[in-house]
Coordinates of C-alpha atoms in Angstrom, one line a residue:
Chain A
X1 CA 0.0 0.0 0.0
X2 CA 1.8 3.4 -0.9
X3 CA 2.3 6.2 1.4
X4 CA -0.9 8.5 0.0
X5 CA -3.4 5.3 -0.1
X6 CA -2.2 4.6 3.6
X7 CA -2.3 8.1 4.4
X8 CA -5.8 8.7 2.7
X9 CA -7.2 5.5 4.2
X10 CA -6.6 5.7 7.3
X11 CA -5.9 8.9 8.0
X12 CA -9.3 11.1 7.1
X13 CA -11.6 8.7 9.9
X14 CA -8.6 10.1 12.3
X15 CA -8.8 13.8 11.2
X16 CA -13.0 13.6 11.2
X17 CA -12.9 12.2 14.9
X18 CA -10.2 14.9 15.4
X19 CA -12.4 17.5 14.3
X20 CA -15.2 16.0 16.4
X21 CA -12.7 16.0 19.4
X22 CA -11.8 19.7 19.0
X23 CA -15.5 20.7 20.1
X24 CA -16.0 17.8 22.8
X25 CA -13.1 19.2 25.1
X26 CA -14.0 16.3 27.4
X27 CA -12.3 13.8 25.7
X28 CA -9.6 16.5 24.4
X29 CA -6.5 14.1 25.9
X30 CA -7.8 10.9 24.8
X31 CA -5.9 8.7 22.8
X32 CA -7.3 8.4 19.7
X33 CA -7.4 4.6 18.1
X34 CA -6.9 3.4 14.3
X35 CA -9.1 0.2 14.7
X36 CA -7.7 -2.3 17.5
X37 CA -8.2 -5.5 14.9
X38 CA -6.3 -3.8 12.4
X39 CA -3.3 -2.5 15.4
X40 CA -3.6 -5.4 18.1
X41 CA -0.6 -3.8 19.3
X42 CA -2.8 -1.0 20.6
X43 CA -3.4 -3.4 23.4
X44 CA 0.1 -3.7 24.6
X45 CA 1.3 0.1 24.4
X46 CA -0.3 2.7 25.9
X47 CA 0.8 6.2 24.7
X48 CA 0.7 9.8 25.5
X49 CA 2.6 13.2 25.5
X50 CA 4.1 15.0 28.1
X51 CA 6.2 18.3 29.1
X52 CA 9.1 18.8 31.5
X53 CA 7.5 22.2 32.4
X54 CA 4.2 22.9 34.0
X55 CA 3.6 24.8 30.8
X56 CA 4.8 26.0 27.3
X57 CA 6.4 29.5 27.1
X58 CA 6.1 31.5 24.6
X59 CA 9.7 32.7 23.2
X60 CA 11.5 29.5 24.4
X61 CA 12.2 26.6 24.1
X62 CA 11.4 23.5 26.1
X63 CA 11.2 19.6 26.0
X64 CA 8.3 17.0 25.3
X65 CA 8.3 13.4 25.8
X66 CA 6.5 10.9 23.6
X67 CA 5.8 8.2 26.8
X68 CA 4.9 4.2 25.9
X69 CA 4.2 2.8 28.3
X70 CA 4.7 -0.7 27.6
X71 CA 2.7 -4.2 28.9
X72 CA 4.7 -6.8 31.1
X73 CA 6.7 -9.3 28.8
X74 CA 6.3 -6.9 25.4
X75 CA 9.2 -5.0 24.1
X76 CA 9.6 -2.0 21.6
X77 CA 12.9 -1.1 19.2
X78 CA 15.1 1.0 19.4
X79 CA 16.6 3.4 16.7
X80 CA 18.7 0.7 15.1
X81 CA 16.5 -2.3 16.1
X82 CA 19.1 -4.7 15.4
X83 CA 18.6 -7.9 14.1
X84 CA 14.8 -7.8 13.6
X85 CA 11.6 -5.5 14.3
X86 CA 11.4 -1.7 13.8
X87 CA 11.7 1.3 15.9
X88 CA 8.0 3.5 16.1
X89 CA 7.6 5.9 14.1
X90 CA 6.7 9.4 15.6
X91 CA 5.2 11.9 13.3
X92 CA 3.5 15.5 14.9
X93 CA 0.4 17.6 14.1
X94 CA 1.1 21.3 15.5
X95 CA 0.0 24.6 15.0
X96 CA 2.5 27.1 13.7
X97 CA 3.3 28.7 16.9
X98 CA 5.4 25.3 17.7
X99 CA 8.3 23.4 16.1
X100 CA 9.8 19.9 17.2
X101 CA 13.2 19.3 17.0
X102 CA 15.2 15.6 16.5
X103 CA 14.0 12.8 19.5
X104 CA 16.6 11.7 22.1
X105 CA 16.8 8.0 22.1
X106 CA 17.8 6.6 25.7
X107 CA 20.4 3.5 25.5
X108 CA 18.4 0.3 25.0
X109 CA 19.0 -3.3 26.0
X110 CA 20.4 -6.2 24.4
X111 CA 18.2 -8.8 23.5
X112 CA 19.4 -12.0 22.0
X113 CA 17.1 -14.7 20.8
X114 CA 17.8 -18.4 19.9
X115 CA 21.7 -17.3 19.8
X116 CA 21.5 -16.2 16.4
X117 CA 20.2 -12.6 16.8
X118 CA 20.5 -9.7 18.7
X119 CA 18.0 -6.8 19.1
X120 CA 18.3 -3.6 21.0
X121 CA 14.7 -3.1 22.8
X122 CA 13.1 -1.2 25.8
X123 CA 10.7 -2.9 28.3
X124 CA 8.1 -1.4 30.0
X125 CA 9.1 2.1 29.0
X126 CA 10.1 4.2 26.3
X127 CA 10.2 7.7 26.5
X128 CA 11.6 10.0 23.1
X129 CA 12.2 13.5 24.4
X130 CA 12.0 16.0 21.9
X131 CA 12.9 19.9 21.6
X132 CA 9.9 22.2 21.7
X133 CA 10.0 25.8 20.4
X134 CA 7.1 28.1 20.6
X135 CA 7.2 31.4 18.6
X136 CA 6.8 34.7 20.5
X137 CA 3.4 35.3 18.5
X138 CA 1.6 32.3 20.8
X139 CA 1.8 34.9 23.8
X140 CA -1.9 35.6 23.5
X141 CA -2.7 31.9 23.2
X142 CA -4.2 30.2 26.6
X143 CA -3.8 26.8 25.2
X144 CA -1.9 24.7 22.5
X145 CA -2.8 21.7 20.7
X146 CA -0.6 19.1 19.9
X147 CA -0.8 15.9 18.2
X148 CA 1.2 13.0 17.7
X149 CA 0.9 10.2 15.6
X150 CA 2.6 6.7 16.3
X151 CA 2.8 4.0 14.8
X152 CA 5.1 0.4 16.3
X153 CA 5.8 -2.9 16.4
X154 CA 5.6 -4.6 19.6
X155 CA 6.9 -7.6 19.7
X156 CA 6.9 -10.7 22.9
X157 CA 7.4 -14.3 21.7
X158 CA 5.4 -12.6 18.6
X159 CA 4.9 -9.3 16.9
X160 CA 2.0 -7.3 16.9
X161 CA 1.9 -3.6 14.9
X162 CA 0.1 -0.7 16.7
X163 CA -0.9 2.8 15.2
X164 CA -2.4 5.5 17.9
X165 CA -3.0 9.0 17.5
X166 CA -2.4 11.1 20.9
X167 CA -3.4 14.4 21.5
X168 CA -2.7 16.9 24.0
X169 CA -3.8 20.2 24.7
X170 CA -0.8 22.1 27.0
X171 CA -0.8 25.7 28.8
X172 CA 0.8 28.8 27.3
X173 CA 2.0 30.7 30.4
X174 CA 4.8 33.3 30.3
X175 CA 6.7 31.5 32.9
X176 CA 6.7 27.8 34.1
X177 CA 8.1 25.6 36.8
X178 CA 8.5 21.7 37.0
X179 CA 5.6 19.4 36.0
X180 CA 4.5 16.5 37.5
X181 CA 6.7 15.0 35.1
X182 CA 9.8 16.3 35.3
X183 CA 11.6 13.3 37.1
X184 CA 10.4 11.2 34.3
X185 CA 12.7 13.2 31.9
X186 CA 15.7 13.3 34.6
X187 CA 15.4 9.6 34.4
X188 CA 15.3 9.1 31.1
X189 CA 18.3 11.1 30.4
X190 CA 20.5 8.8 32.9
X191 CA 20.4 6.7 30.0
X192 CA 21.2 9.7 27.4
X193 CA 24.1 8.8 25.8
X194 CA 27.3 11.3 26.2
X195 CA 27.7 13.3 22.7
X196 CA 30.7 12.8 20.9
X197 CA 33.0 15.3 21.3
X198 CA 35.6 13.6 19.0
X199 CA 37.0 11.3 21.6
X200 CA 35.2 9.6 25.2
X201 CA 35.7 10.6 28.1
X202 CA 35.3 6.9 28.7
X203 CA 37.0 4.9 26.5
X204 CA 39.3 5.3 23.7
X205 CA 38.1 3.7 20.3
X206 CA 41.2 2.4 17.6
X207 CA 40.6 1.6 14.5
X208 CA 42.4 -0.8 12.3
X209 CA 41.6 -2.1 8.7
X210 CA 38.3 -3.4 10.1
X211 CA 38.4 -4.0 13.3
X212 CA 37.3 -1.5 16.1
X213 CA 39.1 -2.0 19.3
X214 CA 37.2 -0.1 22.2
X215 CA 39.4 -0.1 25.4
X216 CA 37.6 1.1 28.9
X217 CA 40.4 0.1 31.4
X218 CA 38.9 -0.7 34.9
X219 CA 35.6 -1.4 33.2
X220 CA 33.6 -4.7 34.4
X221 CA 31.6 -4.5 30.8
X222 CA 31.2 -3.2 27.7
X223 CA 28.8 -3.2 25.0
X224 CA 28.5 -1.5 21.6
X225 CA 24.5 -0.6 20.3
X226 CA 26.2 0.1 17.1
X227 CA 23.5 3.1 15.0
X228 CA 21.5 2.0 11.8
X229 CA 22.7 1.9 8.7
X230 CA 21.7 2.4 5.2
X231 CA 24.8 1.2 3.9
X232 CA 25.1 -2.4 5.1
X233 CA 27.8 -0.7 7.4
X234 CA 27.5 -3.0 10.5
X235 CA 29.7 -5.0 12.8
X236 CA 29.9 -8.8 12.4
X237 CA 29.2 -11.8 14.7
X238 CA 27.1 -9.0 17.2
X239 CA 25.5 -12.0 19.1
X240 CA 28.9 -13.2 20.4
X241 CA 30.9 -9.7 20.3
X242 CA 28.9 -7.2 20.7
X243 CA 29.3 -7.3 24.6
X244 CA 31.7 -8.4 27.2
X245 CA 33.1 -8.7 30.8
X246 CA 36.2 -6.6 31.1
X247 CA 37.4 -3.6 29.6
X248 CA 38.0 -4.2 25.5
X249 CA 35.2 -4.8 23.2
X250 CA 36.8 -6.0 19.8
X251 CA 34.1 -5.9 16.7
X252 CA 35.0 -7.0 13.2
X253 CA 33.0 -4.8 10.2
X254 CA 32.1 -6.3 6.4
X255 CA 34.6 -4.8 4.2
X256 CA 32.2 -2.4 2.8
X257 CA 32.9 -0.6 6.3
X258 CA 36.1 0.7 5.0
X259 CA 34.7 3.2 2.8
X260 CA 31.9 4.2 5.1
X261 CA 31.9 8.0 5.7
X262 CA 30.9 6.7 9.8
X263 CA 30.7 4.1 11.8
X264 CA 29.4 4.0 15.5
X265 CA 27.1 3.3 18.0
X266 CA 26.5 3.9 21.3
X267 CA 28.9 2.6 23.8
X268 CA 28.1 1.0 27.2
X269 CA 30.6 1.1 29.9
X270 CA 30.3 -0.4 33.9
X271 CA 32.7 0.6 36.2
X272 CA 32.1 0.4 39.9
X273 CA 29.1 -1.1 39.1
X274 CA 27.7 2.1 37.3
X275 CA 26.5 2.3 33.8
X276 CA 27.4 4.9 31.8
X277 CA 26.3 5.4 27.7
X278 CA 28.7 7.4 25.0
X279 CA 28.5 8.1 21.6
X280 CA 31.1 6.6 19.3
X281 CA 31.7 8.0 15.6
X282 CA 34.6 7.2 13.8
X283 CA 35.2 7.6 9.7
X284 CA 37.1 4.6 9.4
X285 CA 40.3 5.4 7.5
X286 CA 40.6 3.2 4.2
X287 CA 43.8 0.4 4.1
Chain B
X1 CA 47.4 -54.5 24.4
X2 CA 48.7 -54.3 21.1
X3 CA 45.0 -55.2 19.9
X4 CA 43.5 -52.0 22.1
X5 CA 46.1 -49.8 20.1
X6 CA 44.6 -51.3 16.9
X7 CA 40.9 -50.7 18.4
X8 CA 41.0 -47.4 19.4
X9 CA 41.6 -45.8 16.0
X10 CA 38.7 -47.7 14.8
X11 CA 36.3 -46.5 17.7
X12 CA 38.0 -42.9 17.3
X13 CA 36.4 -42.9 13.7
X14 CA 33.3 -44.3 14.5
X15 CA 32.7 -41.7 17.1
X16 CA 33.7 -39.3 14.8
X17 CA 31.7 -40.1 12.3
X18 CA 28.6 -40.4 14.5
X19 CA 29.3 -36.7 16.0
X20 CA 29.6 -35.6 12.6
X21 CA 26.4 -36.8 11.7
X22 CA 24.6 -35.8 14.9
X23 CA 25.6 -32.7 15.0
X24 CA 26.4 -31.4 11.4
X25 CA 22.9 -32.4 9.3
X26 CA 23.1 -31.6 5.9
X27 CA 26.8 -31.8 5.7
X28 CA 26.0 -32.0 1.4
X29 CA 26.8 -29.0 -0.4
X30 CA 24.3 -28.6 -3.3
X31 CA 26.3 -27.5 -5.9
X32 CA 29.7 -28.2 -4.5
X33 CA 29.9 -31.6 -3.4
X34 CA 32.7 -32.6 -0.7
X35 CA 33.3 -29.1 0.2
X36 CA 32.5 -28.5 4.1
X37 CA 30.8 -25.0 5.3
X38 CA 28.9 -24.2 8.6
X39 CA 26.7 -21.8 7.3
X40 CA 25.7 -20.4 3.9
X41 CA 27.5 -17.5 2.7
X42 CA 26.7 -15.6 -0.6
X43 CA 28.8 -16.5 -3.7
X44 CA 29.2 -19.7 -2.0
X45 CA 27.9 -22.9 -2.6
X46 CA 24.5 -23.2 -0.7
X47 CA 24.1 -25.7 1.4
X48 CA 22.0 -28.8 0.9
X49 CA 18.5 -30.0 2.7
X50 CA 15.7 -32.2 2.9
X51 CA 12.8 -30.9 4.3
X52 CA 9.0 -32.1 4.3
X53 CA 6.0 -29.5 3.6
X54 CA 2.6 -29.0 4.8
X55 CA 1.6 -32.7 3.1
X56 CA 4.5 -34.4 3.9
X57 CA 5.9 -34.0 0.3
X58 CA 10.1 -34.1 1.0
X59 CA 11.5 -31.2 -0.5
X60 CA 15.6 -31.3 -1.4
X61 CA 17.4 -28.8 -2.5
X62 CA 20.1 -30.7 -4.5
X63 CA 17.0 -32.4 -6.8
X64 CA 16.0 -29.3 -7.9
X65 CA 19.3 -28.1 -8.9
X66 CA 20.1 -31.0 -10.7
X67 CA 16.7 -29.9 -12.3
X68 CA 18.6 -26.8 -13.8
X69 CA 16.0 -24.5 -11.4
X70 CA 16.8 -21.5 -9.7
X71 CA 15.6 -21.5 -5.9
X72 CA 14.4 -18.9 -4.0
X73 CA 13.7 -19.4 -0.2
X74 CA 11.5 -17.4 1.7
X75 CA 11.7 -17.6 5.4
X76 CA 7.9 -18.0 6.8
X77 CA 5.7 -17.6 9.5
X78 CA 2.4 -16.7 8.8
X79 CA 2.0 -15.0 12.7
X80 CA 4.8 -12.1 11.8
X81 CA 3.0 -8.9 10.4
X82 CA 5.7 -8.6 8.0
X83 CA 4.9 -12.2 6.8
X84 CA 0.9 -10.7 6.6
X85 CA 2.2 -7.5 4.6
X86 CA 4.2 -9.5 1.5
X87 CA 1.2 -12.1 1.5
X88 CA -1.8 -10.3 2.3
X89 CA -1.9 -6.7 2.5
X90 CA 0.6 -6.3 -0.6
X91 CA 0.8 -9.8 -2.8
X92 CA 4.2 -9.5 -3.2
X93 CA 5.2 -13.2 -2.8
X94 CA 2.1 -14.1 -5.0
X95 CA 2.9 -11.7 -7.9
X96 CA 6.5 -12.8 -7.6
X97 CA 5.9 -16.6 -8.1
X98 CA 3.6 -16.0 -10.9
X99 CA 5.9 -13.7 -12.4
X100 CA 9.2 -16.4 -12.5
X101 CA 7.4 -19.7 -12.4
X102 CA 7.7 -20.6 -15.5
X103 CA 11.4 -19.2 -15.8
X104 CA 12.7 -22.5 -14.8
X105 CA 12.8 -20.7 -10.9
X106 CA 11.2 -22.8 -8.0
X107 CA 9.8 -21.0 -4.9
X108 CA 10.1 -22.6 -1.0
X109 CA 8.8 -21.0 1.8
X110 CA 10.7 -22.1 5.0
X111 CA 9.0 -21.7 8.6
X112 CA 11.8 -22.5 11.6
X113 CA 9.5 -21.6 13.8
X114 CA 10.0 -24.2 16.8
X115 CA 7.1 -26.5 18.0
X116 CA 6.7 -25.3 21.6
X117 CA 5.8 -21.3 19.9
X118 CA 1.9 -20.5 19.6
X119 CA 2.2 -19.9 15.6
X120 CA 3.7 -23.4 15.2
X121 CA 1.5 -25.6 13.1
X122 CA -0.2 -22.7 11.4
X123 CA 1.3 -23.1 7.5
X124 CA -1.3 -25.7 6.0
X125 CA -4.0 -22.9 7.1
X126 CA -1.5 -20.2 6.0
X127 CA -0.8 -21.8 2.4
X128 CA -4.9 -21.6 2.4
X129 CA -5.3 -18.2 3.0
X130 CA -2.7 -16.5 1.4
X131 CA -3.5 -18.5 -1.8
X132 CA 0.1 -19.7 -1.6
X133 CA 1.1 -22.1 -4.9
X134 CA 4.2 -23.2 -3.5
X135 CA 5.2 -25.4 -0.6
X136 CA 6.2 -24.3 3.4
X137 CA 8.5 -26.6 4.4
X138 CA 9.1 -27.7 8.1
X139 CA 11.9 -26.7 10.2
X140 CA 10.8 -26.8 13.6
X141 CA 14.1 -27.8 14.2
X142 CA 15.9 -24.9 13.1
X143 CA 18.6 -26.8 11.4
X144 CA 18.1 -25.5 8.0
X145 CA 17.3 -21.9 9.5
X146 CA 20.4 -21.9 11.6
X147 CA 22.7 -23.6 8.5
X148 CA 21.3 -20.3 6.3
X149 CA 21.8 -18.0 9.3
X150 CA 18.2 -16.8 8.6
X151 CA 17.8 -14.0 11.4
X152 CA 13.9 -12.6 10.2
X153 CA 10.6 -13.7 8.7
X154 CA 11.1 -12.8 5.7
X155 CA 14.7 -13.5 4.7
X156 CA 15.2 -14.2 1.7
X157 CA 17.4 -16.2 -0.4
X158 CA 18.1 -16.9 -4.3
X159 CA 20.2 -19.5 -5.3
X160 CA 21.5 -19.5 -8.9
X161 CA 21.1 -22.7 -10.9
X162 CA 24.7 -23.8 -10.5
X163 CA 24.0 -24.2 -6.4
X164 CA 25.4 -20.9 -5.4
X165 CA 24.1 -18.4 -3.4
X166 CA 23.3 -15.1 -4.6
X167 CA 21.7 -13.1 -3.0
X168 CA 20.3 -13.1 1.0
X169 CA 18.9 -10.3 2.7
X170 CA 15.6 -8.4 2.5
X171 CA 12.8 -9.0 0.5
X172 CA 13.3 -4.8 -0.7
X173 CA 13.9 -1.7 0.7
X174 CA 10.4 -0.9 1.8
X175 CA 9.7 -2.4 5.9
X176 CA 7.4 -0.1 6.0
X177 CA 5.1 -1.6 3.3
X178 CA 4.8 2.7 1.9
X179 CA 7.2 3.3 -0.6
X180 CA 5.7 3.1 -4.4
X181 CA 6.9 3.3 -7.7
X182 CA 10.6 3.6 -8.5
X183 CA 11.1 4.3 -4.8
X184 CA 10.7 1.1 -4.2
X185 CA 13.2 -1.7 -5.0
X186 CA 12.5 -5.4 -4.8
X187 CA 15.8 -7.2 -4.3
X188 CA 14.6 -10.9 -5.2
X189 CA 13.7 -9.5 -8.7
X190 CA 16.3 -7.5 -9.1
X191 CA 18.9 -10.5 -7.7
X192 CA 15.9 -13.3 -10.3
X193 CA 16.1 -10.5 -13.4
X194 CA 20.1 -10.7 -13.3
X195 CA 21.0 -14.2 -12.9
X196 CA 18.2 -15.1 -15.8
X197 CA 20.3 -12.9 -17.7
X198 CA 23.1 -14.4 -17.0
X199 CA 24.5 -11.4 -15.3
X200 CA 25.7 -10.7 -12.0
X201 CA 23.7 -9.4 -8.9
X202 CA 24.3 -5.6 -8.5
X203 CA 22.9 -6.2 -4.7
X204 CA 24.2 -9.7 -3.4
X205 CA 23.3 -8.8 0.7
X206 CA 21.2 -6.9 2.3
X207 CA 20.0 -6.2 6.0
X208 CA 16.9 -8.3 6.6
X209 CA 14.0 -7.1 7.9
X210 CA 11.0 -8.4 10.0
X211 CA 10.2 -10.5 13.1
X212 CA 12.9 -12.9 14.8
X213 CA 13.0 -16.4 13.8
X214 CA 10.9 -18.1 16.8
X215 CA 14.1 -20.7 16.6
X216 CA 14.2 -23.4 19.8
X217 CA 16.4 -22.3 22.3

C-alpha cells in the first residue's frame, strides 16, 4: 500500500474524529485509536505526550516526551533495532506557533534470541524526548494543541503492529516551573548517551583495517548498540561480540565498512558497578 | 594391548563419524559436493536439505538443482506482520511466483518456527489463506534456519542454478510496506532479473527485515 493510499485510508476517519474532538473538550486528551483488529498492538502500548515544564512559554524553548508505556513481557525497538523489528515511528500535528526538533533516544537493551540474533529493545518504557520551540506570537494563546501520531511494532514471543494518534492540549503561560513530570525526563536522560566530542571521556576507540578496538580500562563490561545503517555498514558476529566482561570490546566490520563516511554506535561502559552510555563516531580510514 | 592400540583408532572414527552426523545435518553441499561449510554465505555454494511440507511432500534442494531450477527461499511464519504484509496486505510473494514460475525458478517457503511457539503448526492454514502455490517446508528444528543464518521472517534467499548463493537479505527496501513506484526496489527481482540474464547481482546482501526467527532455544 503506498504512502498516500495509507495516508488517505486511514488517515481522514482520524482527522474527522479529530475534528469532532476539537469541540468535545472532554475527551480533548484521549488517545485516539486506528481500529484495535487492524493494530492489536494498541493493546500492549499505551501512549501519550508529556512536558518537563508545567507549561509552554512563549519565546522558548522546552522539551516533550513521547511516553509508551509498555505491557509486562512486550518490548519496543530501538533506533537501530538490530537484528529484527522496527523502531515506532513518531510523526507531529502542531499549530505554527510550535516546532519539534530531533528525539533523544535513551540507551536500549540487548536482546538475544535463539543465539542467532540480537536486538536492542526497551521494556516497560520508552520515552523519546524531543525539543519544543514556541514562537513569540503564541503569547496571546491560553492553550496549545498538539498531536502525535505513532505507529510500532511490539513484539513478545510474537509481533503485533500498533498505530495510535495522541493528543494533547498544554498551557501557554509566560513562565513555568517543573511538572509532574519532570523526574520522568531526569530519568530518562540517565540513560542519554554522552555526545561525541571527537574522543570519550570513557574509552578510547582504535581503528584498524576493520576491526574496532574499544578499550575502557577498569571497566567490568562493555557493550557497543552500534546506529543503523543504510549502507550495510554493521559489525559482524554481534551476538557473540557485541558485549563483554572486562574492559575491551573487539568488533570485526564487512569490508564495505572501510569506505563508510561513519561508523558508530552507542557505547556501554560499567565501572564500579555504574552504567554509563557514550556516543562513538569514527570515519574509518581506508587500508 | 597391542589389539586396544589397533581398536582405538577404529572406535575414534566411528565416534567421529557419529558426531559428525549428529551434529552437522546436511553436511552436502548442493552445488559443491565434498566441500565443508557451517553456514551459507553468498557466492558460495549453498548448502543442501531435505525438508517435508505442509503434506509431507520431501522437498531437497540438490534435486531441484540437478533440475537446472533456480531457488528462492523465503523464510515464513504466517503469525509475523511482515509475513501478513508481502502475502496479504501487498501480494508480493504471490505476484512474484507467478511472475518467475515458468522461468525455470522454484519458490520454498521455510518456517523454523520451533514446536513449543503459539504460531507453530499454522502453514497448511497459512498456504490456504494467502492462496500460496508453493510449498512451506518444516523446520521446527531450526537446522536448515540456523545452517542459512536466517535471522527474520522474511529473509530471503536466491540460489542460482549452479548451487550458489546469490543473493540473501531483505525482501526490498520498503519495511514499512509505503514506498511506491521507482522508490521502491524489490531485491529478489532484481537478484531473479540478473541471474536469468546471466549477469551478475548488482545487490548480493542486504540487511533483513522483519520478526525474529521463533528458533528453539
Amino acid at each position: 500500500m503506498g504512502r498516500t493510499g495509507a495516508v488517505t485510508l486511514l488517515h481522514r476517519p482520524i482527522r474527522l474524529f479529530l475534528v469532532a474532538l476539537c469541540v468535545t473538550p472532554f475527551f480533548a486528551s484521549a488517545p485516539l485509536r486506528a481500529g484495535d483488529d487492524e493494530y492489536p498492538g494498541n493493546a500492549f502500548v499505551k501512549p501519550r505526550l508529556a512536558l518537563e515544564q508545567s507549561a509552554l512559554v512563549p519565546g522558548k524553548t522546552s522539551h516533550m516526551a513521547v511516553v509508551f508505556d509498555i505491557s509486562k513481557g512486550w518490548h519496543l525497538y530501538w533506533r537501530n533495532a538490530g537484528d529484527s523489528g522496527m523502531p515506532p515511528q513518531v510523526s507531529f500535528k502542531l499549530p505554527q506557533e510550535v516546532t519539534v526538533g530531533e528525539p533523544q533516544w535513551p540507551a536500549p537493551a540487548r536482546h538475544v534470541e535463539g543465539g542467532m540474533l540480537v536486538d536492542y529493545i526497551f521494556e516497560q518504557q520508552l520515552v523519546l524526548i524531543y525539543p519544543v520551540s514556541v514562537s513569540p506570537q503564541a503569547a496571546t494563546a491560553k492553550k496549545l494543541s498538539i498531536t502525535a501520531e505513532l505507529e510500532w511494532l511490539v513484539c513478545s514471543d510474537k509481533c503485533v503492529p500498533g498505530k495510535m494518534s495522541v493528543k494533547s492540549e498544554f498551557d501557554v503561560s509566560p513562565s513555568a516551573g517543573p511538572s509532574r513530570d519532570a523526574e520522568l525526563f531526569a530519568r530518562t536522560r540517565a540513560r542519554h548517551p554522552e555526545r561525541w566530542a571527537g574522543r570519550s571521556s570513557a574509552f578510547v576507540a582504535t581503528w584498524r583495517e576493520r576491526e574496532l578496538v574499544i578499550d575502557a580500562p577498569g571497566a567490568t563490561h562493555l557493550a557497543l548498540y552500534p546506529f543503523e545503517s543504510d549502507d550495510n555498514v554493521y559489525p559482524e558476529e554481534m551476538v557473540t561480540a557485541g558485549a563483554a566482561k572486562g574492559g575491551r570490546l573487539r568488533l570485526t566490520y564487512p569490508e564495505s565498512a572501510t569506505t563508510a563516511r561513519t561508523i558508530g554506535g552507542v557505547v556501554a561502559v560499567t565501572r564500579g558497578g555504574k552504567e554509563t552510555f557514550h556516543e562513538l563516531r569514527l570515519t574509518p580510514a581506508p587500508r | 594391548m597391542r589389539r586396544w592400540t589397533r581398536t582405538y583408532p577404529v572406535i575414534a572414527i566411528a565416534l567421529l563419524a557419529a558426531a559428525a552426523y549428529v551434529l552437522v545435518p546436511g553436511t552436502a553441499w548442493a552445488g559443491d559436493e565434498g566441500k565443508e561449510a557451517k553456514t551459507a554465505k553468498v557466492g558460495s555454494a549453498a548448502p543442501d536439505f531435505t525438508l517435508k511440507d505442509t503434506d509431507g511432500k520431501e522437498h531437497k534442494l540438490s534435486e531441484y538443482l540437478k533440475q537446472g531450477k533456480t531457488v528462492v527461499l523465503e523464510w515464513f511464519n504466517p503469525g509475523c506482520p511482515f509475513i501478513l504484509l508481502h502475502h496479504e496486505k501487498q501480494t508480493t510473494m504471490n505476484d512474484m511466483y507467478t511472475a518467475y514460475k515458468d522461468k525455470n525458478v522454484v519458490f520454498l517457503a521455510i518456517n523454523s518456527t520451533h514446536s513449543g511457539h503459539p504460531n507453530y503448526g499454522k502453514d497448511a492454514e497459512a498456504k490456504k489463506k494467502f492462496k500460496m502455490e508453493y510449498p512451506i517446508l518444516i523446520d521446527a528444528e531450526g537446522t536448515v534456519g540456523r545452517m542459512y543464518g536466517a535471522k527474520t521472517t522474511p529473509h530471503m534467499f536466491v540460489i542460482d542454478k549452479g548451487g550458489t548463493l546469490r543473493y540473501a537479505g531483505a525482501m526490498d527496501n520498503d519495511e514499512r510496506g509505503k514506498k511506491t513506484g521507482s522508490e521502491k526496489v524489490n531485491y529478489v527481482r532484481s537478484a531473479l532479473d540478473a541471474l536469468l540474464a546471466g549477469k551478475t547481482v548488482a545487490e548480493p546482501e542486504t540487511k533483513p527485515y522483519g520478526c525474529s526467527v521463533k528458533y528453539k532455544d
